[in-house]
Amino acid sequence: MQHLIRTDDFTKEEIEEILADAKLFSDGRFDRILQDKIIITLFFENSTRTKSSFEIAAKRLGAEMVHLDVAKSSTKKGETLVDTAMNLDAMGPHAIIVRHQNAGVPKILSNHTKAAIVNAGDGAHAHPSQAVLDLYTLTEHFGNVAGKKIAIVGDIKNSRVANSNIELLTRFSMEVILVAPPQFLPKTSLRYTHHLEEIIDEVDAIMSLRTQTERHSSQSYASLKDYASDFCITEELVGDRDIILLHPGPVHRNIDISDAMLEDKRCKVLEQVSNGVNIRMAILKKLIAT
């Protein structure tokens, strides 16, 4: 059984196949190729976009969805996560979509299930479907992304979105430049800077990230307002440059991105949300339909 825990679980050719399927699904079609398939969502961490996106994707493919209410599950009675997964797997689902606040949980569960495990985000580790939809959004705009430069801006150290995008976008020959305050930068071999102005004239795209306040014991910035003064993506910063803007959501308005830039035609945030459904349809098709 194939799982999707990290972006590198799929080869470049498999990613290209998913992008092509997502393009076909982008016309809004309902393709019942997963009729009589059962998918369980197991979200131990809050989610709006990812959970809804997977649910809509599954329903458009004809699958039956079962939602485990974690607050009422046996994990609250002391059952281990592995036991929960094994018991759910014994009921015969075809896939289990997992989000957890701790890195590594989906990988552990994948060792104990016959169902395909889909990582919908684990701690600060990985968010593979988000990275694939980001790549799709970029390819829809640029065509061939090889040689394009993208700045990933913000709380990179604590971002599973950044981790997955760095692996995937560099594999598709994009140059990734990291932009963050020192305390938000991981150890990296990639080019990086602490100042947006240093790279704004050379990048083709900017991916702003949400500050992961829930993953910090303390903030080095006195306030998010102080952070925004250095790293918010604004009209003044971007000017009339031919740059597109991405963000995985939820956006902290006027902290990550200004209101004006969110309304700008170069902002692709809502396109990312739309593309997410099509990409997740393609991912579920690959993992379950074949």
Coordinates of C-alpha atoms in Angstrom, one line a residue:
M1 CA 0.0 0.0 0.0
Q2 CA 1.4 3.4 -0.9
H3 CA 1.1 6.3 1.6
L4 CA 1.7 10.0 1.3
I5 CA 3.7 11.1 4.4
R6 CA 6.2 13.4 2.7
T7 CA 6.5 14.9 -0.8
D8 CA 9.4 12.6 -1.6
D9 CA 7.1 9.6 -1.2
F10 CA 6.1 10.4 -4.8
T11 CA 8.6 10.4 -7.6
K12 CA 8.8 13.4 -9.9
E13 CA 7.0 11.5 -12.6
E14 CA 4.2 10.6 -10.1
I15 CA 3.9 14.3 -9.1
E16 CA 3.6 15.2 -12.8
E17 CA 0.8 12.6 -13.1
I18 CA -1.0 14.2 -10.2
L19 CA -0.6 17.7 -11.7
A20 CA -2.1 16.4 -15.0
D21 CA -5.0 14.7 -13.2
A22 CA -5.7 17.9 -11.2
K23 CA -5.8 19.9 -14.5
L24 CA -8.5 17.5 -15.7
F25 CA -10.5 17.8 -12.5
S26 CA -10.3 21.6 -12.6
D27 CA -13.4 21.8 -14.8
G28 CA -15.4 20.9 -11.7
R29 CA -16.3 17.4 -12.8
F30 CA -17.7 14.7 -10.4
D31 CA -15.8 11.5 -11.3
R32 CA -17.2 8.6 -9.3
I33 CA -14.0 6.5 -9.5
L34 CA -14.0 6.1 -5.7
Q35 CA -17.6 4.9 -5.4
D36 CA -17.8 2.2 -2.6
K37 CA -14.5 3.4 -1.1
I38 CA -14.4 4.6 2.5
I39 CA -12.1 7.3 3.8
I40 CA -11.7 8.3 7.4
T41 CA -10.6 11.7 8.6
L42 CA -8.6 11.7 11.8
F43 CA -7.7 15.3 12.8
F44 CA -6.1 15.9 16.2
E45 CA -5.4 19.5 15.3
N46 CA -7.8 22.2 14.1
S47 CA -8.2 22.6 10.4
T48 CA -10.6 24.4 8.0
R49 CA -9.1 24.5 4.6
T50 CA -7.3 21.1 4.6
K51 CA -10.1 19.1 6.1
S52 CA -12.8 20.6 4.0
S53 CA -10.7 20.3 0.9
F54 CA -10.1 16.6 1.4
E55 CA -13.8 16.1 2.2
I56 CA -15.0 17.9 -0.9
A57 CA -12.3 16.1 -3.0
A58 CA -13.5 12.7 -1.7
K59 CA -17.2 13.4 -2.3
R60 CA -16.5 14.6 -5.8
L61 CA -14.9 11.2 -6.4
G62 CA -17.8 9.4 -4.9
A63 CA -16.2 8.1 -1.8
E64 CA -17.9 7.7 1.6
M65 CA -16.5 9.9 4.4
V66 CA -16.3 8.9 8.0
H67 CA -15.2 11.6 10.5
L68 CA -13.8 10.6 13.8
D69 CA -14.6 13.1 16.5
V70 CA -11.3 13.1 18.3
A71 CA -12.7 14.8 21.4
K72 CA -15.1 11.8 21.8
S73 CA -12.7 9.1 20.7
S74 CA -11.1 6.4 22.8
T75 CA -7.8 8.2 22.7
K76 CA -9.4 10.4 25.4
K77 CA -9.9 7.2 27.4
G78 CA -6.2 6.3 27.2
E79 CA -6.2 4.3 24.0
T80 CA -2.9 4.7 22.1
L81 CA -2.8 6.3 18.7
V82 CA -1.5 3.1 17.2
D83 CA -4.3 1.1 18.8
T84 CA -6.8 3.6 17.4
A85 CA -5.4 3.3 13.9
M86 CA -5.3 -0.5 14.0
N87 CA -8.9 -0.6 15.2
L88 CA -10.0 1.8 12.5
D89 CA -8.0 -0.2 9.9
A90 CA -9.7 -3.4 11.0
M91 CA -13.0 -1.8 9.8
G92 CA -11.7 -1.8 6.3
P93 CA -11.3 1.8 5.2
H94 CA -9.3 2.5 2.0
A95 CA -7.6 5.6 3.4
I96 CA -7.1 7.4 6.6
I97 CA -6.3 11.2 6.4
V98 CA -4.4 12.2 9.5
R99 CA -3.4 15.6 11.0
H100 CA -1.5 15.7 14.3
Q101 CA 0.3 18.3 16.3
N102 CA 3.3 15.9 16.7
A103 CA 5.8 15.3 13.9
G104 CA 6.0 11.6 12.9
V105 CA 2.6 10.4 13.8
P106 CA 1.3 9.7 10.3
K107 CA 4.5 7.7 9.5
I108 CA 4.1 5.6 12.7
L109 CA 0.5 4.9 11.8
S110 CA 1.4 3.9 8.3
N111 CA 3.4 1.0 9.8
H112 CA 0.2 -0.5 11.3
T113 CA -2.5 -0.1 8.6
K114 CA -3.5 -1.7 5.3
A115 CA -5.3 1.5 4.4
A116 CA -3.4 4.3 2.7
I117 CA -2.3 7.0 5.2
V118 CA -2.4 10.6 4.0
N119 CA -0.5 13.1 6.0
A120 CA -2.6 16.3 6.3
G121 CA 0.1 18.0 8.5
D122 CA 2.2 16.7 11.3
G123 CA 3.7 19.2 13.7
A124 CA 6.5 21.2 12.0
H125 CA 7.5 18.3 9.9
A126 CA 5.5 18.0 6.6
H127 CA 2.3 19.0 4.7
P128 CA 2.8 17.2 1.4
S129 CA -0.6 17.9 -0.3
Q130 CA -0.2 21.7 0.4
A131 CA 3.2 21.7 -1.3
V132 CA 1.8 19.8 -4.3
L133 CA -1.1 22.3 -4.7
D134 CA 1.5 25.1 -4.4
L135 CA 3.5 23.6 -7.1
Y136 CA 0.4 23.3 -9.2
T137 CA -0.5 26.9 -8.6
L138 CA 3.0 27.9 -9.7
T139 CA 2.9 25.8 -12.9
E140 CA -0.5 27.1 -13.8
H141 CA 0.9 30.6 -13.8
F142 CA 4.4 30.1 -15.1
G143 CA 4.2 26.9 -17.2
N144 CA 7.7 25.5 -16.7
V145 CA 8.9 26.6 -13.2
A146 CA 12.5 25.4 -13.7
G147 CA 14.8 28.4 -13.1
K148 CA 12.2 30.5 -11.4
K149 CA 13.0 32.0 -8.0
I150 CA 10.6 31.9 -5.0
A151 CA 11.1 33.6 -1.6
I152 CA 9.6 31.7 1.3
V153 CA 9.0 34.4 4.0
G154 CA 8.3 34.1 7.7
D155 CA 8.4 31.4 10.4
I156 CA 10.3 28.9 8.3
K157 CA 11.7 27.0 11.3
N158 CA 8.3 25.9 12.5
S159 CA 6.6 25.5 9.2
R160 CA 5.7 22.1 7.8
V161 CA 4.5 23.9 4.7
A162 CA 8.0 25.4 4.2
N163 CA 9.7 22.0 4.7
S164 CA 7.5 20.3 2.1
N165 CA 7.8 23.1 -0.4
I166 CA 11.6 23.3 -0.1
E167 CA 11.9 19.6 -1.0
L168 CA 9.4 19.7 -3.8
L169 CA 10.1 23.0 -5.5
T170 CA 13.9 22.4 -5.5
R171 CA 13.2 19.0 -7.1
F172 CA 11.4 20.8 -9.9
S173 CA 14.5 23.1 -10.3
M174 CA 13.1 26.2 -8.6
E175 CA 15.5 28.3 -6.6
V176 CA 14.2 28.8 -3.1
I177 CA 15.4 31.8 -1.1
L178 CA 14.5 31.9 2.6
V179 CA 13.6 35.2 4.2
A180 CA 13.1 35.3 8.0
P181 CA 14.4 36.8 11.2
P182 CA 17.3 34.8 12.6
Q183 CA 15.2 33.0 15.3
F184 CA 12.8 31.8 12.6
L185 CA 15.4 30.3 10.3
P186 CA 16.4 26.6 10.4
K187 CA 20.0 25.4 9.7
T188 CA 20.0 25.4 5.9
S189 CA 22.3 25.1 2.9
L190 CA 19.8 27.3 1.0
R191 CA 20.4 31.0 0.3
Y192 CA 18.8 33.2 3.0
T193 CA 18.4 36.8 4.1
H194 CA 16.9 38.7 6.9
H195 CA 15.7 41.5 4.7
L196 CA 13.0 41.3 2.0
E197 CA 14.3 44.3 0.2
E198 CA 17.5 42.4 -0.6
I199 CA 15.8 39.9 -2.9
I200 CA 12.5 41.6 -4.0
D201 CA 14.0 42.6 -7.4
E202 CA 15.0 39.1 -8.4
V203 CA 12.2 36.8 -7.3
D204 CA 9.3 35.6 -9.4
A205 CA 7.1 34.6 -6.5
I206 CA 6.7 35.1 -2.8
M207 CA 5.3 32.5 -0.4
S208 CA 4.3 34.1 2.8
L209 CA 3.9 31.9 5.9
R210 CA 1.7 32.2 9.0
T211 CA 3.7 32.9 12.2
Q212 CA 3.3 29.6 14.1
T213 CA 2.6 31.2 17.5
E214 CA 1.3 28.0 18.9
R215 CA 4.7 26.3 18.3
H216 CA 6.7 29.0 20.2
S217 CA 7.3 29.1 23.9
S218 CA 8.1 32.7 23.5
Q219 CA 8.4 35.2 20.7
S220 CA 11.6 37.2 20.0
Y221 CA 9.5 39.9 18.5
A222 CA 7.8 42.2 21.1
S223 CA 4.6 41.8 19.1
L224 CA 3.3 40.6 15.8
K225 CA 3.0 44.2 14.8
D226 CA 6.8 44.5 15.1
Y227 CA 7.2 41.4 13.0
A228 CA 4.9 42.8 10.4
S229 CA 7.0 46.0 10.1
D230 CA 9.8 43.8 8.8
F231 CA 8.1 40.9 7.0
C232 CA 4.6 41.8 6.0
I233 CA 4.1 41.7 2.2
T234 CA 2.7 45.1 1.3
E235 CA 2.0 47.2 -1.9
E236 CA 4.9 49.4 -1.0
L237 CA 7.3 46.5 -1.0
V238 CA 6.0 44.8 -4.1
G239 CA 5.3 47.9 -6.2
D240 CA 4.6 47.2 -9.8
R241 CA 6.9 44.2 -10.0
D242 CA 5.7 41.1 -11.8
I243 CA 5.6 38.8 -8.8
I244 CA 2.9 36.4 -7.7
L245 CA 2.0 35.9 -4.0
L246 CA 1.1 32.7 -2.2
H247 CA 0.1 31.8 1.3
P248 CA -1.1 28.4 2.8
G249 CA -3.6 30.1 5.1
P250 CA -5.0 31.1 7.4
V251 CA -3.6 34.6 6.6
H252 CA -2.9 37.0 9.5
R253 CA -4.1 40.1 7.7
N254 CA -1.6 43.0 7.9
I255 CA 0.8 40.7 9.7
D256 CA 1.7 38.2 6.9
I257 CA 0.1 40.1 4.0
S258 CA -1.5 43.5 3.8
D259 CA -5.2 43.9 3.0
A260 CA -4.3 45.7 -0.2
M261 CA -2.1 42.9 -1.4
L262 CA -4.7 40.3 -0.6
E263 CA -7.0 42.1 -3.0
D264 CA -4.3 42.4 -5.7
K265 CA -4.7 40.3 -8.8
R266 CA -1.1 39.0 -8.3
C267 CA -2.3 37.3 -5.0
K268 CA -3.1 33.6 -5.7
V269 CA -4.4 32.7 -2.2
L270 CA -7.9 31.8 -3.3
E271 CA -6.6 30.1 -6.4
Q272 CA -4.6 27.9 -4.0
V273 CA -7.7 26.9 -2.2
S274 CA -9.5 26.0 -5.4
N275 CA -6.5 24.1 -6.7
G276 CA -6.3 22.2 -3.4
V277 CA -9.5 20.4 -4.1
N278 CA -8.3 19.3 -7.5
I279 CA -4.9 18.2 -6.3
R280 CA -6.4 16.2 -3.4
M281 CA -8.8 14.5 -5.8
A282 CA -5.7 13.5 -7.9
I283 CA -3.9 12.3 -4.8
L284 CA -6.8 10.2 -3.6
K285 CA -7.2 8.8 -7.1
K286 CA -3.6 7.7 -7.1
L287 CA -3.6 6.2 -3.6
I288 CA -7.0 4.4 -3.7
A289 CA -8.3 4.0 -7.3
T290 CA -5.4 2.0 -8.6

